[in-house]
PDB file of C-alpha atoms in Angstrom:
ATOM      1  CA  MET A 659      96.031  83.717 102.330  1.00 74.00           C
ATOM      2  CA  LYS A 660      96.277  82.076  98.990  1.00 86.00           C
ATOM      3  CA  ARG A 661      98.946  81.303  96.451  1.00 91.00           C
ATOM      4  CA  ARG A 662      98.643  82.404  92.826  1.00 92.00           C
ATOM      5  CA  ILE A 663      99.862  80.222  89.984  1.00 94.00           C
ATOM      6  CA  TYR A 664     100.498  81.602  86.498  1.00 95.00           C
ATOM      7  CA  TRP A 665     100.098  79.742  83.218  1.00 96.00           C
ATOM      8  CA  LEU A 666     100.346  80.999  79.645  1.00 96.00           C
ATOM      9  CA  MET A 667      97.778  79.484  77.335  1.00 95.00           C
ATOM     10  CA  PRO A 668      98.551  79.585  73.587  1.00 96.00           C
ATOM     11  CA  ASP A 669      95.001  80.377  72.390  1.00 94.00           C
ATOM     12  CA  LEU A 670      91.355  80.857  73.348  1.00 93.00           C
ATOM     13  CA  ALA A 671      90.392  77.220  72.792  1.00 93.00           C
ATOM     14  CA  SER A 672      93.065  76.060  75.216  1.00 95.00           C
ATOM     15  CA  ALA A 673      92.054  78.731  77.753  1.00 94.00           C
ATOM     16  CA  ARG A 674      88.398  77.688  77.561  1.00 95.00           C
ATOM     17  CA  ARG A 675      89.314  74.024  78.084  1.00 95.00           C
ATOM     18  CA  ALA A 676      91.452  75.028  81.087  1.00 96.00           C
ATOM     19  CA  MET A 677      88.524  77.000  82.514  1.00 96.00           C
ATOM     20  CA  ARG A 678      86.284  73.946  82.162  1.00 96.00           C
ATOM     21  CA  ASP A 679      88.899  71.678  83.765  1.00 96.00           C
ATOM     22  CA  LEU A 680      89.393  74.030  86.698  1.00 96.00           C
ATOM     23  CA  LEU A 681      85.660  74.270  87.336  1.00 95.00           C
ATOM     24  CA  GLN A 682      85.386  70.463  87.208  1.00 96.00           C
ATOM     25  CA  ALA A 683      88.229  70.323  89.765  1.00 96.00           C
ATOM     26  CA  ARG A 684      86.026  72.478  92.014  1.00 96.00           C
ATOM     27  CA  VAL A 685      88.077  75.657  91.800  1.00 94.00           C
ATOM     28  CA  ASP A 686      85.750  78.571  92.516  1.00 93.00           C
ATOM     29  CA  VAL A 687      85.261  80.746  89.426  1.00 93.00           C
ATOM     30  CA  ALA A 688      86.038  83.857  91.504  1.00 92.00           C
ATOM     31  CA  HIS A 689      89.619  82.563  91.914  1.00 93.00           C
ATOM     32  CA  ILE A 690      90.243  82.002  88.198  1.00 95.00           C
ATOM     33  CA  HIS A 691      91.419  85.013  86.172  1.00 95.00           C
ATOM     34  CA  PHE A 692      92.320  85.277  82.485  1.00 95.00           C
ATOM     35  CA  ALA A 693      94.134  88.225  80.901  1.00 92.00           C
ATOM     36  CA  GLY A 694      94.381  88.489  77.145  1.00 90.00           C
ATOM     37  CA  PRO A 695      95.160  91.101  74.534  1.00 89.00           C
ATOM     38  CA  GLU A 696      92.963  94.176  74.524  1.00 85.00           C
ATOM     39  CA  GLY A 697      89.820  93.607  72.488  1.00 84.00           C
ATOM     40  CA  MET A 698      89.999  89.795  72.599  1.00 87.00           C
ATOM     41  CA  ASP A 699      86.644  88.027  72.960  1.00 87.00           C
ATOM     42  CA  MET A 700      86.895  86.448  76.427  1.00 86.00           C
ATOM     43  CA  THR A 701      83.474  84.781  76.263  1.00 88.00           C
ATOM     44  CA  GLY A 702      83.409  81.709  78.458  1.00 88.00           C
ATOM     45  CA  LEU A 703      86.369  82.869  80.548  1.00 92.00           C
ATOM     46  CA  HIS A 704      86.454  84.710  83.855  1.00 90.00           C
ATOM     47  CA  ALA A 705      88.351  87.790  82.739  1.00 88.00           C
ATOM     48  CA  ALA A 706      90.771  89.455  85.134  1.00 86.00           C
ATOM     49  CA  ASN A 707      89.604  92.801  86.484  1.00 82.00           C
ATOM     50  CA  VAL A 708      91.390  95.900  87.793  1.00 80.00           C
ATOM     51  CA  TRP A 709      92.253  94.149  91.073  1.00 80.00           C
ATOM     52  CA  GLN A 710      94.450  91.711  89.133  1.00 82.00           C
ATOM     53  CA  THR A 711      95.639  93.857  86.223  1.00 80.00           C
ATOM     54  CA  SER A 712      96.386  97.246  87.783  1.00 80.00           C
ATOM     55  CA  ASP A 713      98.460  98.651  90.622  1.00 80.00           C
ATOM     56  CA  VAL A 714      95.380  99.972  92.456  1.00 84.00           C
ATOM     57  CA  VAL A 715      95.955  98.093  95.740  1.00 83.00           C
ATOM     58  CA  HIS A 716      99.572  99.178  96.120  1.00 85.00           C
ATOM     59  CA  ALA A 717      98.675 102.748  95.161  1.00 88.00           C
ATOM     60  CA  ALA A 718      95.825 102.893  97.689  1.00 89.00           C
ATOM     61  CA  LYS A 719      98.082 101.612 100.496  1.00 90.00           C
ATOM     62  CA  THR A 720     100.731 104.178  99.618  1.00 91.00           C
ATOM     63  CA  GLY A 721      98.138 106.940  99.391  1.00 93.00           C
ATOM     64  CA  TRP A 722      96.664 105.961 102.760  1.00 93.00           C
ATOM     65  CA  THR A 723     100.081 106.096 104.410  1.00 94.00           C
ATOM     66  CA  LEU A 724     101.147 109.404 102.889  1.00 94.00           C
ATOM     67  CA  GLY A 725      97.695 110.971 103.278  1.00 93.00           C
ATOM     68  CA  THR A 726      97.521 109.981 106.936  1.00 93.00           C
ATOM     69  CA  ALA A 727     101.000 111.363 107.635  1.00 93.00           C
ATOM     70  CA  CYS A 728     100.193 114.660 105.918  1.00 92.00           C
ATOM     71  CA  GLY A 729      96.780 114.802 107.596  1.00 92.00           C
ATOM     72  CA  ILE A 730      98.279 114.265 111.045  1.00 90.00           C
ATOM     73  CA  ALA A 731     100.914 116.924 110.431  1.00 91.00           C
ATOM     74  CA  ALA A 732      98.312 119.404 109.196  1.00 90.00           C
ATOM     75  CA  GLY A 733      95.973 118.458 112.045  1.00 88.00           C
ATOM     76  CA  LEU A 734      98.674 118.966 114.659  1.00 88.00           C
ATOM     77  CA  VAL A 735      99.577 122.372 113.269  1.00 88.00           C
ATOM     78  CA  ALA A 736      95.918 123.390 113.162  1.00 85.00           C
ATOM     79  CA  ALA A 737      95.222 121.996 116.648  1.00 83.00           C
ATOM     80  CA  LEU A 738      98.198 123.801 118.174  1.00 84.00           C
ATOM     81  CA  LEU A 739      97.910 127.134 116.361  1.00 83.00           C
ATOM     82  CA  PHE A 740      94.157 127.464 115.921  1.00 80.00           C
ATOM     83  CA  PRO A 741      92.287 125.892 118.849  1.00 75.00           C
ATOM     84  CA  LEU A 742      88.540 125.830 118.229  1.00 70.00           C
ATOM     85  CA  VAL A 743      87.504 126.357 121.851  1.00 73.00           C
ATOM     86  CA  GLY A 744      89.671 128.057 124.473  1.00 73.00           C
ATOM     87  CA  GLU A 745      93.446 127.926 124.620  1.00 77.00           C
ATOM     88  CA  GLU A 746      93.963 124.134 124.704  1.00 80.00           C
ATOM     89  CA  PRO A 747      95.021 122.220 121.562  1.00 79.00           C
ATOM     90  CA  GLU A 748      92.266 120.221 119.858  1.00 79.00           C
ATOM     91  CA  TRP A 749      93.798 116.704 119.741  1.00 83.00           C
ATOM     92  CA  GLY A 750      90.576 115.116 118.514  1.00 84.00           C
ATOM     93  CA  PHE A 751      90.593 117.516 115.573  1.00 83.00           C
ATOM     94  CA  ALA A 752      94.177 116.478 114.752  1.00 85.00           C
ATOM     95  CA  ALA A 753      93.161 112.801 114.753  1.00 88.00           C
ATOM     96  CA  LEU A 754      90.123 113.521 112.577  1.00 89.00           C
ATOM     97  CA  VAL A 755      92.208 115.429 110.031  1.00 89.00           C
ATOM     98  CA  GLY A 756      94.710 112.529 110.032  1.00 90.00           C
ATOM     99  CA  VAL A 757      91.989 109.988 109.223  1.00 92.00           C
ATOM    100  CA  LEU A 758      90.477 112.257 106.571  1.00 93.00           C
ATOM    101  CA  GLY A 759      93.948 112.723 105.061  1.00 92.00           C
ATOM    102  CA  GLY A 760      94.320 108.949 104.855  1.00 92.00           C
ATOM    103  CA  VAL A 761      90.952 108.512 103.164  1.00 93.00           C
ATOM    104  CA  VAL A 762      91.597 111.288 100.645  1.00 93.00           C
ATOM    105  CA  GLY A 763      95.139 109.989 100.043  1.00 92.00           C
ATOM    106  CA  ALA A 764      93.959 106.424  99.451  1.00 92.00           C
ATOM    107  CA  TRP A 765      91.159 107.534  97.145  1.00 92.00           C
ATOM    108  CA  SER A 766      93.281 109.888  95.047  1.00 92.00           C
ATOM    109  CA  ALA A 767      96.210 107.473  94.795  1.00 91.00           C
ATOM    110  CA  SER A 768      93.904 104.611  93.789  1.00 88.00           C
ATOM    111  CA  MET A 769      92.553 106.767  90.947  1.00 88.00           C
ATOM    112  CA  VAL A 770      96.111 106.978  89.645  1.00 88.00           C
ATOM    113  CA  GLY A 771      96.959 103.343  90.440  1.00 85.00           C
ATOM    114  CA  ILE A 772      93.991 102.014  88.504  1.00 84.00           C
ATOM    115  CA  SER A 773      95.570 103.309  85.288  1.00 81.00           C
ATOM    116  CA  ILE A 774      99.005 101.785  85.991  1.00 82.00           C
ATOM    117  CA  PRO A 775      99.531  98.162  84.881  1.00 80.00           C
ATOM    118  CA  SER A 776     100.398  95.720  87.644  1.00 81.00           C
ATOM    119  CA  PRO A 777     104.154  95.275  88.050  1.00 76.00           C
ATOM    120  CA  ARG A 778     103.442  91.599  88.757  1.00 82.00           C
ATOM    121  CA  LEU A 779     102.200  91.155  85.193  1.00 83.00           C
ATOM    122  CA  GLN A 780     104.868  93.133  83.331  1.00 85.00           C
ATOM    123  CA  ARG A 781     106.808  89.983  82.479  1.00 89.00           C
ATOM    124  CA  PHE A 782     103.777  88.659  80.569  1.00 91.00           C
ATOM    125  CA  GLU A 783     103.121  91.757  78.430  1.00 90.00           C
ATOM    126  CA  GLY A 784     105.050  90.449  75.400  1.00 89.00           C
ATOM    127  CA  ALA A 785     103.294  87.078  75.388  1.00 91.00           C
ATOM    128  CA  ILE A 786      99.877  88.674  75.812  1.00 91.00           C
ATOM    129  CA  ALA A 787     100.632  91.141  72.997  1.00 90.00           C
ATOM    130  CA  GLN A 788     101.392  88.126  70.766  1.00 93.00           C
ATOM    131  CA  GLY A 789      97.928  86.690  71.463  1.00 92.00           C
ATOM    132  CA  GLN A 790      98.616  84.330  74.336  1.00 94.00           C
ATOM    133  CA  ILE A 791      96.310  84.297  77.358  1.00 95.00           C
ATOM    134  CA  LEU A 792      97.531  84.514  80.929  1.00 95.00           C
ATOM    135  CA  LEU A 793      95.770  82.271  83.424  1.00 96.00           C
ATOM    136  CA  MET A 794      96.010  83.200  87.101  1.00 94.00           C
ATOM    137  CA  VAL A 795      94.535  80.840  89.687  1.00 94.00           C
ATOM    138  CA  ASP A 796      94.370  81.717  93.389  1.00 92.00           C
ATOM    139  CA  LEU A 797      94.449  78.583  95.519  1.00 93.00           C
ATOM    140  CA  PRO A 798      94.924  77.496  99.110  1.00 91.00           C
ATOM    141  CA  ALA A 799      98.502  76.228  99.511  1.00 88.00           C
ATOM    142  CA  MET A 800      97.310  72.635  99.966  1.00 92.00           C
ATOM    143  CA  ARG A 801      95.707  72.593  96.468  1.00 93.00           C
ATOM    144  CA  VAL A 802      98.520  74.190  94.455  1.00 92.00           C
ATOM    145  CA  ARG A 803     100.340  70.954  93.589  1.00 95.00           C
ATOM    146  CA  GLU A 804      97.102  69.178  92.633  1.00 95.00           C
ATOM    147  CA  ILE A 805      96.019  71.955  90.247  1.00 95.00           C
ATOM    148  CA  GLU A 806      99.509  72.351  88.765  1.00 95.00           C
ATOM    149  CA  ASP A 807      99.563  68.612  88.043  1.00 95.00           C
ATOM    150  CA  LEU A 808      96.080  68.775  86.511  1.00 95.00           C
ATOM    151  CA  LEU A 809      97.016  71.649  84.195  1.00 95.00           C
ATOM    152  CA  GLN A 810     100.346  70.058  83.227  1.00 95.00           C
ATOM    153  CA  THR A 811      98.674  66.755  82.355  1.00 94.00           C
ATOM    154  CA  ALA A 812      95.568  68.117  80.622  1.00 95.00           C
ATOM    155  CA  HIS A 813      97.295  71.052  78.889  1.00 95.00           C
ATOM    156  CA  PRO A 814     100.786  70.174  77.631  1.00 95.00           C
ATOM    157  CA  GLU A 815     100.455  73.107  75.212  1.00 96.00           C
ATOM    158  CA  ALA A 816     100.358  75.535  78.166  1.00 95.00           C
ATOM    159  CA  ARG A 817     103.455  76.884  79.870  1.00 94.00           C
ATOM    160  CA  PHE A 818     103.791  77.083  83.658  1.00 95.00           C
ATOM    161  CA  GLU A 819     105.108  80.552  84.527  1.00 93.00           C
ATOM    162  CA  GLY A 820     105.494  80.403  88.269  1.00 89.00           C
ATOM    163  CA  GLU A 821     103.860  80.744  91.609  1.00 89.00           C
ATOM    164  CA  GLU A 822     103.421  83.663  93.971  1.00 85.00           C
ATOM    165  CA  GLY A 823     102.546  83.516  97.635  1.00 79.00           C
ATOM    166  CA  GLN A 824     100.537  85.644 100.008  1.00 69.00           C
ATOM    167  CA  ILE A 825      97.730  86.736  97.707  1.00 66.00           C
ATOM    168  CA  PRO A 826      95.069  88.482  99.839  1.00 55.00           C
ATOM    169  CA  ALA A 827      91.597  87.031  99.517  1.00 50.00           C
ATOM    170  CA  PHE A 828      90.115  90.181  97.920  1.00 48.00           C
ATOM    171  CA  ARG A 829      92.570  90.220  94.986  1.00 46.00           C
TER     172      ARG A 829
END
């Protein structure tokens, strides 16, 4: 698990310098994410993608849970009332329908979640709309202090906006 630190950069030049500094500090580019106003030229920056900017992960988890529950319920009803062979309930069929319900639920909910902005980033919407650039860096806990100090020293124009724990590796 990693920790995510948030910084607001005032402009593109500052964001590009921060990107260079982070790469020189041996932060993997895959763990550096910039979010700016729609249509901004993010050349030279590792732009945030839907994993960082939308609610897709939360939506997929919720869809999986609800889809599995509905699938199991439907599977149990079908297994008890409509056995495929003989008079005995088809428990394997109930389990299969439960898994399929989870898959369909996760897929359909993620299609909705991808269009919903991340609640984690709502507090930055005003600053981004004004042209500032949000920097998110995912770091092992032992490197957080070092990188915060580096950014504070090298970028006094930037504003530290907090830290969040337990960021899964795939986000």
